[in-house]
Every structure is written in C-alpha cells, then in structure tokens.
Coordinates of C-alpha atoms in Angstrom, one line a residue:
K46 CA -238.2 119.9 43.7
D47 CA -236.2 116.8 44.6
E48 CA -236.5 113.7 42.4
V49 CA -237.8 110.6 44.0
S50 CA -235.5 107.7 43.9
F51 CA -234.5 104.5 45.7
S52 CA -231.5 102.2 45.3
E53 CA -233.4 98.9 45.6
I54 CA -236.7 97.5 46.7
R55 CA -237.5 93.7 46.9
I56 CA -240.9 92.1 46.8
Q57 CA -241.2 88.4 47.8
D58 CA -244.2 86.1 47.8
G59 CA -246.3 88.8 46.1
V60 CA -249.7 88.5 44.4
L61 CA -251.0 90.7 41.6
T62 CA -254.6 90.4 40.4
Y63 CA -255.7 92.3 37.2
E64 CA -258.6 92.2 34.8
E65 CA -258.3 92.2 31.1
A66 CA -260.9 93.9 28.9
K67 CA -263.6 91.4 28.1
H68 CA -261.6 88.7 29.8
A69 CA -261.7 86.9 33.1
R70 CA -259.6 88.1 36.0
Q71 CA -256.0 87.1 35.8
K72 CA -253.5 86.5 38.6
L73 CA -249.7 86.5 39.0
D74 CA -248.5 84.8 42.2
D75 CA -245.3 83.8 44.0
I76 CA -243.8 87.1 42.8
D77 CA -240.1 87.5 43.6
L78 CA -239.2 91.0 42.3
S79 CA -236.3 93.4 42.6
L80 CA -236.8 97.1 41.8
A81 CA -233.8 99.5 41.3
W82 CA -234.0 103.3 40.8
P83 CA -230.6 104.7 41.8
S84 CA -230.5 108.4 42.8
I85 CA -227.4 109.0 40.6
S86 CA -229.2 107.6 37.5
R87 CA -232.3 108.4 35.5
S88 CA -232.7 104.6 34.8
F89 CA -235.2 102.2 36.4
A90 CA -235.0 98.4 36.3
A91 CA -237.1 95.5 37.6
T92 CA -236.1 91.9 37.5
G93 CA -237.6 88.8 39.0
Q94 CA -239.9 85.8 38.6
F95 CA -243.6 85.0 39.0
N96 CA -246.1 82.2 38.3
W97 CA -248.7 82.7 35.6
H98 CA -251.1 80.0 34.3
G99 CA -249.1 77.3 36.0
E100 CA -245.7 78.3 34.5
R101 CA -242.7 79.9 36.1
V102 CA -241.8 83.1 34.2
S103 CA -238.5 85.1 34.6
G104 CA -238.5 88.7 33.4
S105 CA -236.8 92.0 33.4
I106 CA -237.8 95.5 32.3
G107 CA -235.6 98.6 32.2
F108 CA -236.2 102.3 31.3
S109 CA -233.3 104.5 30.4
D110 CA -235.3 107.6 31.5
F111 CA -237.9 106.6 34.0
L112 CA -239.2 110.1 34.7
A113 CA -239.7 110.7 31.0
A114 CA -241.5 107.4 30.7
L115 CA -243.8 108.3 33.7
S116 CA -244.7 111.6 32.1
G117 CA -245.4 109.9 28.7
D118 CA -242.2 111.2 27.0
R119 CA -239.7 109.2 25.0
S120 CA -237.6 106.7 26.9
G121 CA -235.4 103.8 26.0
L122 CA -237.0 100.4 26.9
K123 CA -235.6 96.9 27.3
A124 CA -237.9 94.0 28.3
R125 CA -237.4 90.3 28.6
L126 CA -239.8 87.5 29.4
S127 CA -238.7 83.9 29.6
S128 CA -240.5 80.6 30.4
D129 CA -240.2 77.0 29.2
L130 CA -243.0 77.7 26.6
L131 CA -242.2 81.2 25.4
K132 CA -239.3 83.7 25.3
L133 CA -239.9 87.3 24.3
A134 CA -237.5 90.2 24.0
F135 CA -237.9 93.9 23.1
D136 CA -235.2 96.5 22.7
G137 CA -236.3 100.0 21.6
T138 CA -238.2 103.1 22.8
V139 CA -241.6 103.9 24.4
T140 CA -243.8 107.0 24.6
N141 CA -247.2 107.3 26.2
R142 CA -249.0 110.5 25.3
S143 CA -252.5 109.7 23.9
S144 CA -251.7 106.0 23.7
V145 CA -248.7 103.7 24.3
M146 CA -246.3 103.7 21.4
M147 CA -243.3 101.4 21.2
E148 CA -240.7 101.1 18.5
G149 CA -237.7 98.7 18.3
T150 CA -236.5 95.2 17.7
L151 CA -238.8 92.4 18.8
A152 CA -237.8 88.7 19.1
V153 CA -240.1 85.8 20.0
D154 CA -239.1 82.2 20.4
S155 CA -241.1 79.0 21.4
P156 CA -240.4 75.3 21.2
S157 CA -244.1 74.8 20.5
L158 CA -246.3 77.6 19.3
R159 CA -249.4 75.4 19.8
S160 CA -248.5 75.0 23.5
A161 CA -247.6 78.6 23.9
M162 CA -251.0 79.7 22.4
E163 CA -252.9 77.4 24.7
W164 CA -250.9 78.7 27.7
T165 CA -251.7 82.3 26.9
G166 CA -255.4 81.5 26.4
Q167 CA -255.4 81.7 22.5
A168 CA -257.3 79.2 20.4
A169 CA -254.8 76.9 18.7
P170 CA -255.7 75.8 15.1
P171 CA -256.9 72.2 14.8
G172 CA -254.7 69.5 13.3
G173 CA -251.0 69.2 13.4
G174 CA -248.0 71.5 13.1
F175 CA -247.5 74.8 15.0
G176 CA -244.4 73.5 16.8
R177 CA -241.0 75.3 16.8
F178 CA -241.5 79.0 16.2
A179 CA -239.2 82.0 16.0
L180 CA -239.7 85.6 14.9
K181 CA -237.4 88.6 14.7
A182 CA -238.6 91.9 13.3
R183 CA -238.6 95.7 13.5
A184 CA -241.7 96.5 15.5
N185 CA -243.9 99.5 15.7
M186 CA -246.6 99.1 18.4
V187 CA -249.5 101.5 18.9
G188 CA -252.0 100.5 21.5
A189 CA -253.2 96.9 20.6
S190 CA -251.8 97.1 17.1
V191 CA -248.4 95.9 16.0
A192 CA -246.7 96.5 12.6
L193 CA -243.7 94.4 11.9
T194 CA -241.2 95.1 9.1
N195 CA -238.0 93.3 8.1
V196 CA -239.7 90.2 9.4
N197 CA -237.8 86.9 9.6
V198 CA -240.2 84.2 10.8
E199 CA -239.7 80.4 11.2
L200 CA -242.5 77.9 11.9
D201 CA -242.0 74.1 11.8
G202 CA -238.8 74.5 9.7
N203 CA -240.5 76.9 7.2
V204 CA -238.5 80.2 7.0
A205 CA -240.0 83.3 5.4
E206 CA -239.3 87.1 5.2
G207 CA -241.7 90.0 4.7
V208 CA -244.1 92.3 6.7
M209 CA -246.9 91.5 9.1
T210 CA -249.5 93.4 11.2
Y211 CA -251.5 92.2 14.1
S212 CA -254.3 93.9 16.1
D213 CA -256.6 92.9 18.8
N214 CA -259.4 95.5 19.0
G215 CA -262.1 93.1 20.2
R216 CA -261.2 90.7 17.4
Q217 CA -257.8 89.3 16.5
T218 CA -256.6 90.2 13.0
L219 CA -253.4 89.1 11.3
Q220 CA -252.2 90.4 7.9
A221 CA -249.0 89.3 6.3
T222 CA -247.0 89.3 3.0
L223 CA -244.2 86.8 3.1
A224 CA -241.8 85.2 0.7
A225 CA -239.8 81.9 1.2
D226 CA -237.4 79.7 -0.7
A227 CA -239.3 76.5 0.4
L228 CA -242.5 75.8 2.3
D229 CA -243.8 72.5 3.6
F230 CA -247.5 72.4 4.5
T231 CA -247.5 68.7 5.3
P232 CA -247.6 69.1 9.1
Y233 CA -250.8 71.1 8.9
I234 CA -252.7 68.5 6.8
S235 CA -251.2 65.4 8.4
T236 CA -254.2 64.8 10.7
F237 CA -256.8 65.5 7.9
R238 CA -257.9 62.3 6.1
L239 CA -260.6 62.1 3.4
L240 CA -260.5 58.3 3.7
A241 CA -260.8 56.4 7.0
R242 CA -257.5 55.0 8.2
G243 CA -256.8 51.5 6.9
A244 CA -260.2 51.4 5.0
H245 CA -261.5 52.1 1.5
D246 CA -264.3 54.3 2.8
W247 CA -264.7 58.0 3.4
N248 CA -263.8 59.3 6.8
R249 CA -266.8 60.0 8.9
Q250 CA -265.1 61.9 11.7
L251 CA -266.7 65.3 12.2
F252 CA -264.8 68.5 11.2
D253 CA -263.5 70.8 13.8
L254 CA -264.6 74.2 12.5
N255 CA -263.9 76.3 15.6
A256 CA -260.7 77.8 14.1
L257 CA -262.7 79.4 11.3
S258 CA -264.3 81.8 13.8
A259 CA -261.4 82.5 16.1
T260 CA -259.3 85.0 14.0
D261 CA -259.4 87.2 10.9
L262 CA -256.5 86.5 8.5
D263 CA -255.3 88.1 5.3
M264 CA -252.1 86.5 4.1
R265 CA -250.1 86.5 0.8
L266 CA -247.4 83.9 0.4
S267 CA -244.9 83.1 -2.4
A268 CA -242.3 80.4 -2.5
A269 CA -239.9 78.8 -5.0
R270 CA -240.9 75.3 -3.8
V271 CA -243.9 74.1 -1.9
A272 CA -244.6 70.6 -0.5
I273 CA -248.1 69.4 0.4
G274 CA -248.0 65.8 1.5
S275 CA -246.7 63.8 -1.4
S276 CA -247.2 66.7 -3.9
T277 CA -244.4 69.0 -4.8
L278 CA -245.0 72.4 -6.4
G279 CA -242.5 74.7 -8.1
R280 CA -242.8 78.5 -7.9
T281 CA -246.1 79.3 -6.3
A282 CA -248.0 82.4 -5.3
F283 CA -251.2 82.2 -3.3
G284 CA -253.3 84.0 -0.8
A285 CA -255.4 83.1 2.3
N286 CA -258.3 85.1 3.6
L287 CA -260.2 84.2 6.8
R288 CA -263.1 86.4 7.9
G289 CA -266.4 85.7 9.5
G290 CA -266.0 81.9 9.5
R291 CA -265.1 81.8 5.8
L292 CA -261.7 80.7 4.6
A293 CA -260.8 81.5 1.0
L294 CA -257.6 80.2 -0.6
S295 CA -256.6 81.5 -4.0
V296 CA -253.7 80.2 -6.2
G297 CA -252.5 82.9 -8.6
E298 CA -250.1 80.5 -10.2
A299 CA -248.3 77.3 -9.3
Q300 CA -245.8 75.2 -11.2
V301 CA -247.1 71.7 -10.5
Y302 CA -247.1 68.3 -12.2
G303 CA -244.8 69.6 -14.9
G304 CA -247.4 72.3 -15.9
M305 CA -249.3 75.1 -14.3
A306 CA -252.3 75.4 -12.0
K307 CA -254.5 78.2 -10.8
G308 CA -257.8 78.4 -9.0
S309 CA -259.6 78.9 -5.7
F310 CA -260.8 76.9 -2.7
T311 CA -263.2 78.1 0.0
V312 CA -264.6 76.7 3.2
A313 CA -267.4 78.4 5.1
R314 CA -268.9 77.4 8.4
A315 CA -272.6 76.8 8.2
G316 CA -273.6 75.5 11.7
A317 CA -272.1 72.1 12.1
N318 CA -271.4 71.8 8.3
A319 CA -268.6 73.0 6.1
D320 CA -269.7 74.5 2.8
V321 CA -266.9 73.7 0.4
K322 CA -266.3 75.1 -3.1
S323 CA -263.3 74.3 -5.4
D324 CA -262.5 75.7 -8.9
F325 CA -259.1 74.7 -10.3
Q326 CA -257.5 74.6 -13.8
F327 CA -254.5 72.5 -14.5
T328 CA -252.8 73.2 -17.8
N329 CA -250.4 70.9 -19.7
V330 CA -249.6 68.7 -16.7
D331 CA -248.1 65.3 -16.5
L332 CA -251.3 63.1 -16.1
H333 CA -249.6 60.2 -14.3
T334 CA -248.4 62.4 -11.4
C335 CA -251.6 64.5 -11.4
A336 CA -254.1 61.6 -11.4
S337 CA -252.0 59.6 -8.9
E338 CA -251.6 62.4 -6.3
L339 CA -255.1 63.9 -6.7
F340 CA -257.3 60.8 -7.2
G341 CA -255.1 57.8 -6.4
F342 CA -255.3 56.6 -10.0
N343 CA -251.9 55.2 -11.1
S344 CA -252.7 53.8 -14.5
L345 CA -252.8 57.0 -16.6
S346 CA -249.9 58.6 -18.5
G347 CA -249.6 61.4 -21.0
R348 CA -250.1 65.2 -20.8
G349 CA -253.2 67.2 -20.7
N350 CA -255.6 69.7 -19.1
L351 CA -257.9 69.3 -16.1
D352 CA -260.8 71.6 -15.1
V353 CA -262.6 71.0 -11.9
S354 CA -265.5 72.9 -10.4
L355 CA -267.1 71.3 -7.3
A356 CA -269.3 72.2 -4.4
A357 CA -270.4 70.2 -1.3
S358 CA -271.7 70.7 2.2
G359 CA -271.3 68.3 5.1
S360 CA -270.0 67.8 8.7
S361 CA -267.5 65.1 7.6
P362 CA -265.7 63.9 4.4
F363 CA -268.4 61.3 4.0
G364 CA -271.0 64.1 4.2
L365 CA -269.2 66.1 1.5
A366 CA -269.1 63.0 -0.7
Q367 CA -272.9 62.6 -0.4
S368 CA -273.7 66.1 -1.4
L369 CA -271.0 66.6 -4.2
D370 CA -272.2 68.7 -7.1
G371 CA -270.3 70.2 -10.1
S372 CA -268.3 69.0 -13.0
A373 CA -264.8 67.8 -14.1
R374 CA -263.3 67.7 -17.6
L375 CA -260.0 66.1 -18.6
T376 CA -258.4 66.2 -22.0
G377 CA -255.2 64.3 -22.6
H378 CA -252.9 63.4 -25.5
D379 CA -250.1 61.1 -26.4
G380 CA -250.3 58.7 -23.4
A381 CA -251.5 55.3 -22.3
I382 CA -253.8 53.6 -19.8
A383 CA -252.1 50.6 -18.0
G384 CA -254.0 47.5 -17.0
F385 CA -255.6 46.4 -20.3
D386 CA -254.5 46.1 -23.9
V387 CA -257.6 46.9 -26.0
K388 CA -256.1 46.2 -29.4
R389 CA -254.7 42.7 -28.5
L390 CA -257.9 41.7 -26.8
L391 CA -260.2 42.8 -29.6
M392 CA -258.1 41.1 -32.3
R393 CA -258.2 37.8 -30.4
L394 CA -262.0 38.1 -29.7
E395 CA -262.6 39.0 -33.4
R396 CA -261.0 35.7 -34.5
R397 CA -262.3 33.6 -31.6
P398 CA -265.2 35.3 -29.8
L399 CA -265.5 32.6 -27.1
S400 CA -261.8 32.3 -26.4
G401 CA -262.1 34.5 -23.4
G402 CA -259.7 37.2 -22.4
S403 CA -258.8 39.6 -19.7
F404 CA -259.0 43.4 -19.5
R405 CA -256.6 43.4 -16.6
S406 CA -253.2 43.3 -18.3
G407 CA -251.2 45.2 -21.0
L408 CA -251.2 48.8 -22.1
T409 CA -253.7 50.8 -24.2
P410 CA -251.9 53.8 -25.9
Y411 CA -254.0 56.8 -27.0
N412 CA -253.6 59.9 -29.1
K413 CA -256.7 61.6 -27.6
L414 CA -258.4 61.3 -24.2
L415 CA -261.6 63.0 -23.1
V416 CA -263.3 62.5 -19.8
S417 CA -266.4 64.7 -19.1
V418 CA -268.2 64.1 -15.8
K419 CA -271.0 65.9 -14.0
F420 CA -271.8 65.5 -10.3
S421 CA -275.2 65.7 -8.6
H422 CA -275.9 64.8 -5.0
G423 CA -272.9 62.5 -4.9
I424 CA -273.5 60.7 -8.2
A425 CA -271.0 61.2 -11.0
T426 CA -272.5 60.9 -14.5
A427 CA -270.1 60.2 -17.3
D428 CA -271.7 61.8 -20.4
D429 CA -268.7 61.6 -22.6
I430 CA -265.6 59.4 -22.1
R431 CA -263.4 58.7 -25.1
I432 CA -260.1 57.0 -25.6
E433 CA -258.8 57.2 -29.2
S434 CA -255.8 55.9 -31.1
P435 CA -255.2 55.2 -34.8
T436 CA -256.1 51.5 -34.2
T437 CA -258.7 51.5 -31.4
R438 CA -261.5 53.6 -29.9
V439 CA -263.1 53.2 -26.5
T440 CA -266.3 55.0 -25.4
L441 CA -267.9 54.9 -22.0
T442 CA -271.1 56.2 -20.3
G443 CA -272.7 55.5 -17.0
T444 CA -272.5 56.6 -13.4
A445 CA -270.3 56.3 -10.3
S446 CA -271.4 56.7 -6.7
V447 CA -269.0 59.0 -4.9
P448 CA -270.1 58.1 -1.3
G449 CA -270.2 54.4 -2.2
R450 CA -267.0 54.6 -4.3
Q451 CA -268.6 52.2 -6.9
Y452 CA -268.6 52.2 -10.7
D453 CA -271.6 51.3 -13.0
L454 CA -270.4 52.0 -16.5
K455 CA -271.0 50.5 -20.0
G456 CA -268.8 51.0 -22.9
V457 CA -267.8 49.9 -26.4
A458 CA -264.3 49.1 -27.5
S459 CA -263.7 49.2 -31.3
L460 CA -261.0 48.1 -33.7
I461 CA -260.4 50.8 -36.3
S462 CA -259.7 50.0 -40.0
S463 CA -256.5 51.5 -41.4
K464 CA -258.6 52.2 -44.5
G465 CA -261.0 55.2 -43.9
G466 CA -261.0 54.9 -40.1
A467 CA -264.2 52.9 -40.0
S468 CA -264.9 50.4 -37.2
E469 CA -264.1 46.7 -38.1
F470 CA -265.1 45.1 -34.8
D471 CA -267.1 46.5 -31.8
L472 CA -267.1 44.9 -28.4
P473 CA -269.5 46.1 -25.7
F474 CA -268.2 45.8 -22.2
I475 CA -269.1 46.6 -18.6
V476 CA -267.2 48.2 -15.7
Q477 CA -268.7 47.5 -12.3
G478 CA -267.5 47.4 -8.7
P479 CA -265.3 49.4 -6.3
W480 CA -263.1 52.2 -7.5
D481 CA -260.0 50.5 -6.1
D482 CA -260.5 47.2 -8.0
P483 CA -263.4 47.3 -10.5
L484 CA -264.6 44.3 -12.6
I485 CA -264.1 44.9 -16.3
F486 CA -265.7 42.2 -18.6
P487 CA -267.0 42.0 -22.1
D488 CA -270.7 41.7 -22.7
P489 CA -271.4 37.9 -23.0
D490 CA -274.4 38.2 -25.4
S491 CA -272.2 40.1 -27.9
L492 CA -269.5 37.4 -27.9
I493 CA -272.1 34.6 -28.3
R494 CA -273.7 36.3 -31.2
R495 CA -270.3 36.6 -33.0
A496 CA -269.6 32.8 -32.7
P497 CA -271.6 31.2 -35.6
A498 CA -272.3 27.9 -33.8
A499 CA -273.2 29.5 -30.5
A500 CA -275.4 32.1 -32.3
S501 CA -277.4 29.4 -34.1
L502 CA -277.9 27.6 -30.8
L503 CA -279.0 30.8 -29.1
E504 CA -281.6 31.4 -31.8
A505 CA -282.8 27.9 -31.6
V506 CA -283.3 28.2 -27.9
K507 CA -285.2 31.5 -28.4
D508 CA -287.5 29.8 -31.0
H509 CA -288.5 27.2 -28.5

C-alpha cells in the first residue's frame, strides 16, 4: 500500500470553528497556513498565522513520524505559538493510544500574565501583580493534566524552582512545591488597603471575592527572604490552600522582626461577605518594628511575645472592623514607651499638684509590659494593661472602638518607693480620642485634692 504524502499545501483566508467542552464556540479566522509532508520523509510540518480573540498568532507544529502519530504511536513533536501576549514552545514526544500523552521540555513566556489570562478566557486574580511571567520545565502531559518537574518559574521578578501539577477536569486545579532565595509579595497586596486613601478611617470599598471560587490551589513555598510591603521576613516556610471558596494560609515558621512567627490566616466566601480568621504567635520579636508595621504604633520599644486570635465577617475592611471578635495578648520586657515621661511628671505633680504638666513628651522605660485585650463586635476591652519599672507603675482599663478608631481608657500612674516597693504617689489619668492622636490628661479632681489650699476651697464649696 502506497503511503499518502504531499510536498506542500497552502491555506489562505481560512476559518476554523470549534467547540470546547462546557465552553462557548471558538473561532480562528484569517488563517494563513502552509502544510508540508514530503514523500521522501516521514515528517510533517505546519506553519502559519491566524487570528484568535483579536490577537494575531504565529505558530508551527512538526511531527518526526507523522504516520506513527496518526496511528497513536510515539512520534517526535515540536510546537511553537507566539503572540504579543504569550509565547509557548514544546519539544518532545507524543503518543495517542487511550489518551494523548506528551513528554518533553515546555517553555512559556508572557510580558503580562494577567493580560494573557484574560486573553485566553481565564479569570485573573483581583489586585495587582501578575505581570512578567516565564516558565521552563520538564513536562509530562496526560489528557487535561500536566505534571511539571525541574521547574524554573519567574513571576514579577520572583524566581523559584520545584515541581508543579495542573489539571482541568471540569475545575482548574494547581499544585506546587517551590523554593526561592527571595520573594516579594508587595505587588499582590498593593491595591488592598485597610484604611481609606488619605484618611484615618477604614476602607469601605467592597471586597472582590470572585477569585476564591475560580480555581483550586495547593501550594508550598519556602524562601530565604520574603518582602510584604514594608515588612521583611527571613527564612520562611508557608502553605496556601484554596478550595471551595476558602483560602487558608499557614506559616510553619518565619524569621520576622528579629524573632520567630507562626500561625494561620483563612478567608472564606460567605455570599457577599468574607469570613476571616487569624491566629498568630510572635516569639521574642523586636516590639518597635512589630508594633510599627502591624499596628502603625511607633512609640514602643523592647522585646516580647504577641499572641493574636481574631475573627470577623464583612464585605469591606470597615465591615470586618465592626464585627471583630477575639483576643490579643502582648508581653514585653526591657523597653520603653516614647511620648511621655511618667516618672518626671509624677515627681513634679507630687510636689506641685496644680503646676500642670504634659504626658506628650519624654520616655517611660519599663522592665515588664503586659497588654491583654478582648474583642467583641468591634469593641476592644482592655482588662489588664500594666507598664512596670523599678520606679513607676502604670495600669489601664477601658475600651476602644475598632470601627470608630477611638480610645476611652482610664488609668493610674504610680511612683514606687525604693523601700519595699510600695506606692508613694498615685495619679489617675484619662486617655480619650482618636488612635492616631489621643488626648492624655490627669484627672483634675485628684490634683485639686492633693493641693491643700485648693482642697479646702473645694470642701467649702461642697458644704454650701
């Protein structure tokens, strides 16, 4: 039986319409294609161009043994696709007995992964990032599943190595285990703001939760250095699992703020709301860096531990603030709080109670610091706040509104005697006003009562 062959066939201005499983009908048009199957060779090649989704695509495909490929036997395969948004190359082998199997080297390159995903009809993640992308790996493809080994992947300047698998059997699933020297997640959180731009209020813009339902993800990442906005972490190992509209992040260990951190963070889609839970433990961290980067509080120094367990549900950051529940506990040692000098102020007021004074300057050293706060429906209740040093002690109780970002606290500042540690002078004080710039002032009745002449006058007024 003679083999069928032809030297060259050209197709111009062609149109190809096809239908994907569970997808709308697709069309390639303005096809300009050249087919070559020389009689003296077992090879087959096709090269040309076509339009797809508004982009001009150049491509080529070649089989080293076309008859073997047609019968499902093993054949060499080289394929190239190139457009302004995406370039793809495969060099390996193909068989097609019970299902299509391909093995070889795969390379993918795009100046913007976000644009390439939108062009191919994929849902791009909300927010920023997903720009420059490149991948090279050893690929083993069976049907709609792809297993990648010896992976070298680059995204937004982040370079990692490892293994990946991808499948699309009615639902897209991506699994990966990757390691990197350095990772920068800043591009992906750059558009997410807890606070409104240029304001001291919670952002009320609604969350975009569509990405939580688009893909299943199971990823393990490790890196020697990680940057997240202004925060820099040392050696870090963490995982991300996205399934059924629920994203779970787990940090096995992270070198951060001069200490260690571990914990978990989950976001689950509940209608228009995001159900958020966070449990983290920071051990022996630098409190100045930790408090500054996590809470925007720049006045604390020292070292200590922080345990946070929080839960909230809302359609925006403001909604989360309104529903916040949980607890936080901070213990610190050998540090200071900037902005007021308790010892100097107390010594002056002890001598001259009505001389006035300001809580807004100086430094208050401490040996021990304890802050224990419980949250319920957006209200933080401070049931135990203590700042202790050999010469002073400060205690605080009260509440703070998380959605309103307001303090309403009362406290007592005490001078401690060097003999026996008893209190020599106690000054009640009040903390009220916005988190960014609260008013801190001593209780006026207490000062009046400590001034003999003023106290007598006050009693005389009461008697009449």
